[in-house]
Coordinates of C-alpha atoms in Angstrom, one line a residue:
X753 CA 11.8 -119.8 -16.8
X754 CA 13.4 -116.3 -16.7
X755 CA 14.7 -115.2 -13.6
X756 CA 12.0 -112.0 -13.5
X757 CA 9.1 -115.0 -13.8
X758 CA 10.4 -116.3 -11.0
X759 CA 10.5 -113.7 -8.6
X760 CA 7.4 -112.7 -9.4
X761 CA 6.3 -116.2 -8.8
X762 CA 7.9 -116.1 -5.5
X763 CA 6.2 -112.1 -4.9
X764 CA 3.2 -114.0 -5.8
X765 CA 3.3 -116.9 -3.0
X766 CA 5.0 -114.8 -0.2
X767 CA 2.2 -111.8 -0.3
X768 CA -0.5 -114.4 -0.6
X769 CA 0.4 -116.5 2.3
X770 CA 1.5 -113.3 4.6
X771 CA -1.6 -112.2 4.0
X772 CA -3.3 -115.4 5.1
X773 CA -1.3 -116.1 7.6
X774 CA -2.2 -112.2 9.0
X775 CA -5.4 -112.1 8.4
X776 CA -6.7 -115.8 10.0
X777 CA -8.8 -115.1 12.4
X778 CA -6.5 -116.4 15.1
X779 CA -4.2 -113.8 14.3
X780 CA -6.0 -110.8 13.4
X781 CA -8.3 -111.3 16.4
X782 CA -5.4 -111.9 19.0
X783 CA -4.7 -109.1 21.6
X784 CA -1.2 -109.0 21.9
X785 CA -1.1 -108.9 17.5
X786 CA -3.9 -106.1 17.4
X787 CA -1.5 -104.0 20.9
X788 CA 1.2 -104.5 18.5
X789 CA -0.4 -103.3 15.1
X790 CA -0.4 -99.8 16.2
X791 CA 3.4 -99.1 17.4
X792 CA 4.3 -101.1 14.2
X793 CA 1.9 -99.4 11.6
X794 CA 3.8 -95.9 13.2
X795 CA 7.0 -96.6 13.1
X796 CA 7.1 -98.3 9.5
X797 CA 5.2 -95.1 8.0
X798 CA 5.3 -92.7 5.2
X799 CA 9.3 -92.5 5.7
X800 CA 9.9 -96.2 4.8
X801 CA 10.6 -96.2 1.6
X802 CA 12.3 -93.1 1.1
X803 CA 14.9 -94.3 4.0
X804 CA 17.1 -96.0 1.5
X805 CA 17.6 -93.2 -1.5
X806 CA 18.3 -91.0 1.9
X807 CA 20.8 -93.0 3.6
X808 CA 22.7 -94.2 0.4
X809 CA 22.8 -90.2 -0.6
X810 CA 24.3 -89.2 3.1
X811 CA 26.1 -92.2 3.6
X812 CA 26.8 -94.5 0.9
X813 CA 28.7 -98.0 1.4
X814 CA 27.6 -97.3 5.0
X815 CA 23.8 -96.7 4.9
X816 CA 23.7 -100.3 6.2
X817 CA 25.7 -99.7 9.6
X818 CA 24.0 -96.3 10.0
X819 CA 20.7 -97.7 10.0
X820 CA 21.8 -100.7 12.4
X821 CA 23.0 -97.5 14.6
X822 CA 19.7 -95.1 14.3
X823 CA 17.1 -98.6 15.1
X824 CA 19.6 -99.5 18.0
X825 CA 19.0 -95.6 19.6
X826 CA 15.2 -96.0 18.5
X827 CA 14.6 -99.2 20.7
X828 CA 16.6 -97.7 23.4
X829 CA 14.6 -94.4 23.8
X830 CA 11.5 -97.3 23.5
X831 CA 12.8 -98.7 27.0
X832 CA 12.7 -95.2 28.3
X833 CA 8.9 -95.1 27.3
X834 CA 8.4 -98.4 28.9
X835 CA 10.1 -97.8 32.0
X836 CA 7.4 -95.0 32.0
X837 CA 4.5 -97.4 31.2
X838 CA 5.7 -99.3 34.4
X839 CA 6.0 -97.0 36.4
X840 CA 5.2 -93.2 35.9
X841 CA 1.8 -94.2 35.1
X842 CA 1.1 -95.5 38.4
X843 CA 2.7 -92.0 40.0
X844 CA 0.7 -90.0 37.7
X845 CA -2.5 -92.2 38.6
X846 CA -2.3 -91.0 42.3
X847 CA -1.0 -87.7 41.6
X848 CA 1.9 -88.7 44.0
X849 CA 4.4 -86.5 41.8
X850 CA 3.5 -82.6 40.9
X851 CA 7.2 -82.7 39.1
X852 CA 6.7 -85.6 37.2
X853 CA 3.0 -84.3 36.3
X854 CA 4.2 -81.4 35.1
X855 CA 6.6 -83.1 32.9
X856 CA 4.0 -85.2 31.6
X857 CA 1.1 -82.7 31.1
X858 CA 4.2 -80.6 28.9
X859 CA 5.5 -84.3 27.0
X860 CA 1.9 -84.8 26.1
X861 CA 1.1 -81.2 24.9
X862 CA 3.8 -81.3 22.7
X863 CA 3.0 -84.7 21.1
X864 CA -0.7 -83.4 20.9
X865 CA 0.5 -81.2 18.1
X866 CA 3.3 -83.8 16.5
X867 CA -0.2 -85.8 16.1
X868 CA -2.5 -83.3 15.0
X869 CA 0.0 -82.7 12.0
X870 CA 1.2 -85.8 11.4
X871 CA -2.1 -87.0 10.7
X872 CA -3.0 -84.4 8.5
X873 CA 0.1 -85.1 6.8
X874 CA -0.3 -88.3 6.2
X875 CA -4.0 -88.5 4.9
X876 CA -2.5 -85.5 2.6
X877 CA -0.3 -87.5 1.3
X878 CA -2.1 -90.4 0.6
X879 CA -4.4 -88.3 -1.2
X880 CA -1.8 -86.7 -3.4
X881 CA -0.3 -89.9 -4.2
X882 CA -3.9 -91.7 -5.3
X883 CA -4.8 -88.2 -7.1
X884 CA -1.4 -88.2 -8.8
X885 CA -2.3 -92.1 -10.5
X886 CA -5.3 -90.2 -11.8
X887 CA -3.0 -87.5 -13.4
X888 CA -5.1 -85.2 -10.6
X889 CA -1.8 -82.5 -9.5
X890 CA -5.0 -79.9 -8.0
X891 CA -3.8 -79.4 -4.4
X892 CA -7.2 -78.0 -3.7
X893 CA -8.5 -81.7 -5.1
X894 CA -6.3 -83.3 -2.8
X895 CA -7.7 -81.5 0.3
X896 CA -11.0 -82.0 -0.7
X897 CA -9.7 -85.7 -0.6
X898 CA -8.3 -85.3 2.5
X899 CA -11.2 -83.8 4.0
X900 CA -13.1 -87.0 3.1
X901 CA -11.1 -89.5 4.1
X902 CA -10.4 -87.4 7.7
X903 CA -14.2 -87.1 8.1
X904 CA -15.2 -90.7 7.7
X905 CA -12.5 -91.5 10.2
X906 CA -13.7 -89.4 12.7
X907 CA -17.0 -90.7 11.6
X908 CA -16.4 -94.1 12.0
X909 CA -14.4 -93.6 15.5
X910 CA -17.3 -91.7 17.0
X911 CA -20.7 -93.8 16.3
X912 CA -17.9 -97.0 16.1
X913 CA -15.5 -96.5 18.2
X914 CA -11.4 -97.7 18.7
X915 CA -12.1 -101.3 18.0
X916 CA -13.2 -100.5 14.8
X917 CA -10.5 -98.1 13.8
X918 CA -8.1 -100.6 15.0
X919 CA -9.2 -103.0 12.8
X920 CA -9.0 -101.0 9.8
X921 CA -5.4 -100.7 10.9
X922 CA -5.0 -104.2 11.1
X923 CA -6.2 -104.7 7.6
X924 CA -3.9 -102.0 6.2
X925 CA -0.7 -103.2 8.7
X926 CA -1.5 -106.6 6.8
X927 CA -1.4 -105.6 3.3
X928 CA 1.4 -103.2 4.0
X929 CA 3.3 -105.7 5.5
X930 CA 2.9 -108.8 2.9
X931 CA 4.4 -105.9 0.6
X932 CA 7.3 -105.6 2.2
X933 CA 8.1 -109.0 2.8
X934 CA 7.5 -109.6 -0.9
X935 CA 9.5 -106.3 -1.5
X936 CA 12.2 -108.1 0.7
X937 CA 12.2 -111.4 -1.1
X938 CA 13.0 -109.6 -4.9
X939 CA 15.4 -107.9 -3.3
X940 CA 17.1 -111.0 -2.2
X941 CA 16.4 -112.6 -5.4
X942 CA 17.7 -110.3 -7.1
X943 CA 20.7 -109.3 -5.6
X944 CA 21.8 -113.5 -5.3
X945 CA 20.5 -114.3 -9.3
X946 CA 21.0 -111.2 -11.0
X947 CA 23.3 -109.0 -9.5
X948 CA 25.4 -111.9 -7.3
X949 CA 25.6 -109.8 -4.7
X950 CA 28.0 -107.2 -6.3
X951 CA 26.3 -104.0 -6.2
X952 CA 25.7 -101.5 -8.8
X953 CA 27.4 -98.5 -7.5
X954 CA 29.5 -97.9 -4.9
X955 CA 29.5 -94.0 -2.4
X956 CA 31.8 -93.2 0.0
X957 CA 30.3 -89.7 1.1
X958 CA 32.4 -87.6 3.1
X959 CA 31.4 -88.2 6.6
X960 CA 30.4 -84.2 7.7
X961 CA 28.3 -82.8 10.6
X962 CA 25.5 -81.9 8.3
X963 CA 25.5 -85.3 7.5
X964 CA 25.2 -86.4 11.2
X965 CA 22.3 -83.7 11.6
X966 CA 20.5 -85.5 8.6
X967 CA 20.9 -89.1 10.1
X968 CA 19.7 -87.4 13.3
X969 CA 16.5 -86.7 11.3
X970 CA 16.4 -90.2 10.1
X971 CA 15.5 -91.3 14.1
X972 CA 12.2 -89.5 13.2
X973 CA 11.5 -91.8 10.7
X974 CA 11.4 -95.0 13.0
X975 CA 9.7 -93.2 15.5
X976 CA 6.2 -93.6 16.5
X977 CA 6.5 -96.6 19.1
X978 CA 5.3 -94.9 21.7
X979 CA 1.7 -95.3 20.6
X980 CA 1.8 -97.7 23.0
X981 CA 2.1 -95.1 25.8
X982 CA -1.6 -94.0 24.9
X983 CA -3.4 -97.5 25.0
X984 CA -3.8 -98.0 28.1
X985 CA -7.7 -97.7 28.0
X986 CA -7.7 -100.4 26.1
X987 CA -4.9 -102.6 27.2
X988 CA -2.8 -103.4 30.5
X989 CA 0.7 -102.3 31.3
X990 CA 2.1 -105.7 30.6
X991 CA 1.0 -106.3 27.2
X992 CA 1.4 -102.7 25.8
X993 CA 5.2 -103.2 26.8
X994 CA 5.6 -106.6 25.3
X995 CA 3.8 -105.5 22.1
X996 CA 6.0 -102.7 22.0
X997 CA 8.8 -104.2 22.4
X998 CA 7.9 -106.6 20.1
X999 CA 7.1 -103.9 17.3
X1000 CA 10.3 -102.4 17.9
X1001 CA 12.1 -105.6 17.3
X1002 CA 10.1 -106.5 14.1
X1003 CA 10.6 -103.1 12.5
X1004 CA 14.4 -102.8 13.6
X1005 CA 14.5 -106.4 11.3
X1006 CA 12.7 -105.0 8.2
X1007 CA 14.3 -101.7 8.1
X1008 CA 18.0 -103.4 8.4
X1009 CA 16.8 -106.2 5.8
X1010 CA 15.5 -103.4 3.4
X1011 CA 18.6 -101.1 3.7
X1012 CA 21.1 -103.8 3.6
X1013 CA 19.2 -105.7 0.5
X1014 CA 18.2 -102.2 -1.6
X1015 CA 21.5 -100.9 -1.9
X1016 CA 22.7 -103.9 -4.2
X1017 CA 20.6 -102.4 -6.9
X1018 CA 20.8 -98.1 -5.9
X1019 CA 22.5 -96.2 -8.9
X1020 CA 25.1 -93.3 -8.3
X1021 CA 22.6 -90.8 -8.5
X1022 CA 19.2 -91.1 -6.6
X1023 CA 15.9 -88.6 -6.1
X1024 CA 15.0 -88.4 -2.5
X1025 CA 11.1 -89.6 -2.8
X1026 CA 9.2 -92.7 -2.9
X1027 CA 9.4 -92.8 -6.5
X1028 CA 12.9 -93.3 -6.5
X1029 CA 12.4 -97.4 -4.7
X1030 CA 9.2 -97.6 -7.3
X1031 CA 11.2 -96.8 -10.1
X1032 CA 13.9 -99.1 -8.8
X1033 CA 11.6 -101.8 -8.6
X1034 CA 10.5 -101.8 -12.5
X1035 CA 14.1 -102.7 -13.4
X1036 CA 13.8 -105.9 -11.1
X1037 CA 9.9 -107.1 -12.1
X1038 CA 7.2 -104.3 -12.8
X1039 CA 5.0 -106.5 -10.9
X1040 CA 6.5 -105.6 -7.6
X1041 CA 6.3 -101.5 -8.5
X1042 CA 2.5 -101.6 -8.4
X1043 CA 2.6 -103.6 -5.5
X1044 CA 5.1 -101.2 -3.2
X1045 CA 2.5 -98.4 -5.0
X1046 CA 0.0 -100.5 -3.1
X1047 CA 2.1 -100.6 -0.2
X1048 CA 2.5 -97.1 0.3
X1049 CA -0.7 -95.8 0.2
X1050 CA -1.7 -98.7 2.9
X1051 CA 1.7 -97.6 4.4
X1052 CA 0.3 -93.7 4.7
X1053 CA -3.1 -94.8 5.7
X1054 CA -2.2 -97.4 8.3
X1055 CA 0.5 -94.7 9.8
X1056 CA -2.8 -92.3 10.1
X1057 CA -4.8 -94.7 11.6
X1058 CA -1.8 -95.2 14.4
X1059 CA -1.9 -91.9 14.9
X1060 CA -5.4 -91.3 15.4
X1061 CA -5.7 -94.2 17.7
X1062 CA -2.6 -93.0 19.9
X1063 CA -3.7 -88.8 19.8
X1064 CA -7.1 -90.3 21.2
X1065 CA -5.9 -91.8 24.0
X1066 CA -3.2 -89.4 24.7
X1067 CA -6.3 -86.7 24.9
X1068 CA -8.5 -88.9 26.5
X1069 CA -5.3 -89.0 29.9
X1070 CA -4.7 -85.4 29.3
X1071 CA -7.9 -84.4 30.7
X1072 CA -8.5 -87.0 32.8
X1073 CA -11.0 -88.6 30.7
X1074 CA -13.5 -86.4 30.6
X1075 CA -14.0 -86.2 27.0
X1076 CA -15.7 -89.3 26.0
X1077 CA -13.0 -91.5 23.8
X1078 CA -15.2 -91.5 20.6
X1079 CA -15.4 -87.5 20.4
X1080 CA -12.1 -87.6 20.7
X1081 CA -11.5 -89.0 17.0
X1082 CA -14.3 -86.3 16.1
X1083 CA -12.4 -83.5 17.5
X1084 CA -9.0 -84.3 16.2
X1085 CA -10.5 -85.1 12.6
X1086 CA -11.6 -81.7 13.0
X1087 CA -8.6 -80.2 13.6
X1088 CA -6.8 -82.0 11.0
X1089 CA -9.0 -81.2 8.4
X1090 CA -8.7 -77.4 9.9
X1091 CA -4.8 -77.8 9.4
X1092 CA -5.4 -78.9 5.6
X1093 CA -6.8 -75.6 4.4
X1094 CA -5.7 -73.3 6.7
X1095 CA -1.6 -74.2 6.7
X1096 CA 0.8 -75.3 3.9
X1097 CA 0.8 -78.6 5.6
X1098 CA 4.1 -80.0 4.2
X1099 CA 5.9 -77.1 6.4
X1100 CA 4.2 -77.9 9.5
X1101 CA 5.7 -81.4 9.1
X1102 CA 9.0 -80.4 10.6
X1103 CA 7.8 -78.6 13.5
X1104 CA 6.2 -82.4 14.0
X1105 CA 9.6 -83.4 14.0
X1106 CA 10.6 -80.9 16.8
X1107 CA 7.9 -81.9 18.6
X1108 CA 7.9 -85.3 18.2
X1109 CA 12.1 -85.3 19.1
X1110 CA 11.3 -83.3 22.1
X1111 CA 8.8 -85.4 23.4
X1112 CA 11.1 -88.3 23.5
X1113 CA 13.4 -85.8 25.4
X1114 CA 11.1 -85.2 28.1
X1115 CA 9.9 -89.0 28.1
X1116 CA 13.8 -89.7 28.7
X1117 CA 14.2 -87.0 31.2
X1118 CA 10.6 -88.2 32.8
X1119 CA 12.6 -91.8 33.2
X1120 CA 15.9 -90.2 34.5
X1121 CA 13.9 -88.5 37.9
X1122 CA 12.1 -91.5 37.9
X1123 CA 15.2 -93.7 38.2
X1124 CA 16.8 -91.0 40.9
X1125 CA 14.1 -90.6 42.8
X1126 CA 11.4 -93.0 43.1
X1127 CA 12.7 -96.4 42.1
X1128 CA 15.5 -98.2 43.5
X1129 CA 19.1 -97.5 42.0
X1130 CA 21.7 -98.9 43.7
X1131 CA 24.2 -98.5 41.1
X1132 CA 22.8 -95.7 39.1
X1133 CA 23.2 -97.5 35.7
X1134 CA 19.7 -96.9 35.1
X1135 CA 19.9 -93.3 35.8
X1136 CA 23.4 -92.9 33.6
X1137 CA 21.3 -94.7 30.9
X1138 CA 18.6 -92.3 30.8
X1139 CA 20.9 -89.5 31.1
X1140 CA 23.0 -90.0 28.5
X1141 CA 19.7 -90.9 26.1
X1142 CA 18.3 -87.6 27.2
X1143 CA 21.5 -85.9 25.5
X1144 CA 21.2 -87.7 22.4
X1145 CA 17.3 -86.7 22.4
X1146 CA 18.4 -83.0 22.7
X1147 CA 21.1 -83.4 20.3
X1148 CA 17.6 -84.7 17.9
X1149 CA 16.2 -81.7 18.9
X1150 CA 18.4 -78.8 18.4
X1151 CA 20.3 -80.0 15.4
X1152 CA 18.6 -82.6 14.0
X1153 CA 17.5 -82.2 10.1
X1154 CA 14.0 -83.7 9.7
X1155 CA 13.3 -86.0 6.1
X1156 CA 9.6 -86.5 5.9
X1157 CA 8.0 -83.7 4.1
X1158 CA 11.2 -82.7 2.2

């Protein structure tokens, strides 16, 4: 049997029983796997695939180590969040804090608007990419697209509410991730039967600050863990920090796997774009390219999804829940869908980036005072911690060079 037969034999089994194993009722149905579904679906979003052709083009033989580096950062601004889980929610419960309220009410105004056009980048994007299979390149097509699927979400999360939307993300979070674990597998397959493990090409980029600024902008790729912050209407402290923690863990895994594995096969010269990993992919088995085709637009969607779920809750604490939780996915389909036709939505993506970057910031700075003032330090490792993660958040702010939408 030739050796492509074989790993799409092997695609074959290891999407089918990911998929089973995801979508038994045990699983799909279990709390802590639906808490963890959203982070997850967030952080491995629209970015994913195009992390590799960017990382190999800034820094070559050592996109490997960068990405170890960027996920490490990543899980440690995550503990920042869920040192605020613990215990700035309680604070801002009782209103015990007027600082740390302030902090928060400015944290989650500026993630309001990371949301609003994240999601409407997203569902644009999706759109585009099904339109383009069609040999549909109409941007005003695409909207109308957009418009669609943005309306039946907020459809569907008003008369149906956040269990249903979360199980449409637990549908998509499945299919997405039985791609990439039969994504992963070629890879492997590939690299050991094929290639044996000596890679294509070799880069050794010079190393310059522009180049630091862009892996800077690659933290905003593996971001969106703190979607866990906004779910607390639905699930306790506990478990949203587990599951978060959790979804860090299995994300920092598949985006290591995925960078160390795909740079076997990168070629001296790469297109920054999700095409670049599709078009990879025909030269291994063409079976897998319409499967990570698949995987993307379940990849988009699923990211939307997270979004929506975590921008609904985020409004629904901002004022102090009294806007029903189902209007709330009404309202913010409403604004996205204002976004698509009123902005070039594929600029607005990087003032997400800002916004998303500072809100990490002020969720680092939010953990800082709370480790100085209202929770016991004795050594003030917690508060050096925090500081010192707030500086590399402002670094990601000011200089920073944000990816998606490029």
């Amino acid at each position: 049997m030739a050796t492509t037969q074989v790993i799409d034999v092997f695609i074959i089994i290891t999407m089918a029983s990911s998929l089973l194993f995801m979508l038994s009722p045990k699983i799909r149905n279990a709390p802590f796997w639906r808490a963890t579904v959203t982070p997850l679906a967030s952080i491995i979003g629209s970015g994913f695939l195009i992390s590799a052709p960017l990382l190999w083009f800034i820094m070559g033989d050592y996109a490997t180590l960068t990405i170890i580096l960027v996920v490490a950062l990543a899980y440690f601004v995550g503990s920042a969040v869920r040192f605020n889980i613990c215990h700035a929610e309680p604070l801002l419960a009782t209103g015990e804090s007027r600082e740390l309220g302030r902090q928060n009410r400015l944290s989650d105004i500026s993630l309001s608007i990371a949301y609003f056009i994240s999601i409407a980048f997203y569902v644009r994007l999706l759109s585009s990419f099904l339109l383009k299979g069609l040999d549909i390149l109409d941007p005003t097509s695409a909207n109308a697209l957009t418009t669609i699927i943005l309306m039946l979400n907020g459809l569907y999360g008003y008369f149906k509410g956040f269990k249903f939307l979360e199980t449409l993300e637990v549908y998509t979070v499945s299919i997405k991730l039985s791609v990439i674990a039969a994504l992963l597998i070629a890879l492997a397959l590939y690299d050991w039967k094929v290639l044996d493990f000596i890679p294509l090409s070799t880069s050794n980029p010079e190393v310059t600050f522009d180049a630091i600024r862009k892996v800077a902008g690659v933290f905003l790729i593996v971001q969106g863990f703190e979607t866990s912050r906004y779910l607390g209407h639905e699930y306790s402290q506990d478990l949203r920090i587990k599951t978060m923690k959790f979804a860090q863990i299995i994300s920092m895994g598949i985006y290591i796997s995925f960078i160390f594995l795909v740079l076997y096969v990168m070629k001296s010269k790469v297109s920054l774009s999700e095409t670049e990993i599709i078009n990879t992919s025909h030269g291994i088995t063409h079976l897998l390219a319409y499967l990570i085709i698949l995987g993307a637009a379940a990849s988009q969607y699923s990211a939307s999804l997270a979004d929506t779920l975590g921008c609904g809750g985020l409004i629904h604490e901002l004022f102090k829940k009294k806007i029903p939780l189902n209007l709330n996915y009404l309202i913010i389909s409403g604004f996205c869908i204002a976004l698509v036709w009123l902005t070039n939505i594929f600029e607005l993506i990087t003032l997400a980036s800002r916004a998303f970057a500072f809100y990490y910031l002020t969720q680092c700075i939010s953990a800082f005072y709370i480790a100085r003032y209202k929770v016991p330090d004795p050594n003030h490792a917690r508060q050096a911690f925090f500081l010192i993660l707030s500086l590399f958040m402002l670094f990601i702010v000011l200089f920073s060079l944000p990816t998606e939408g490029s």
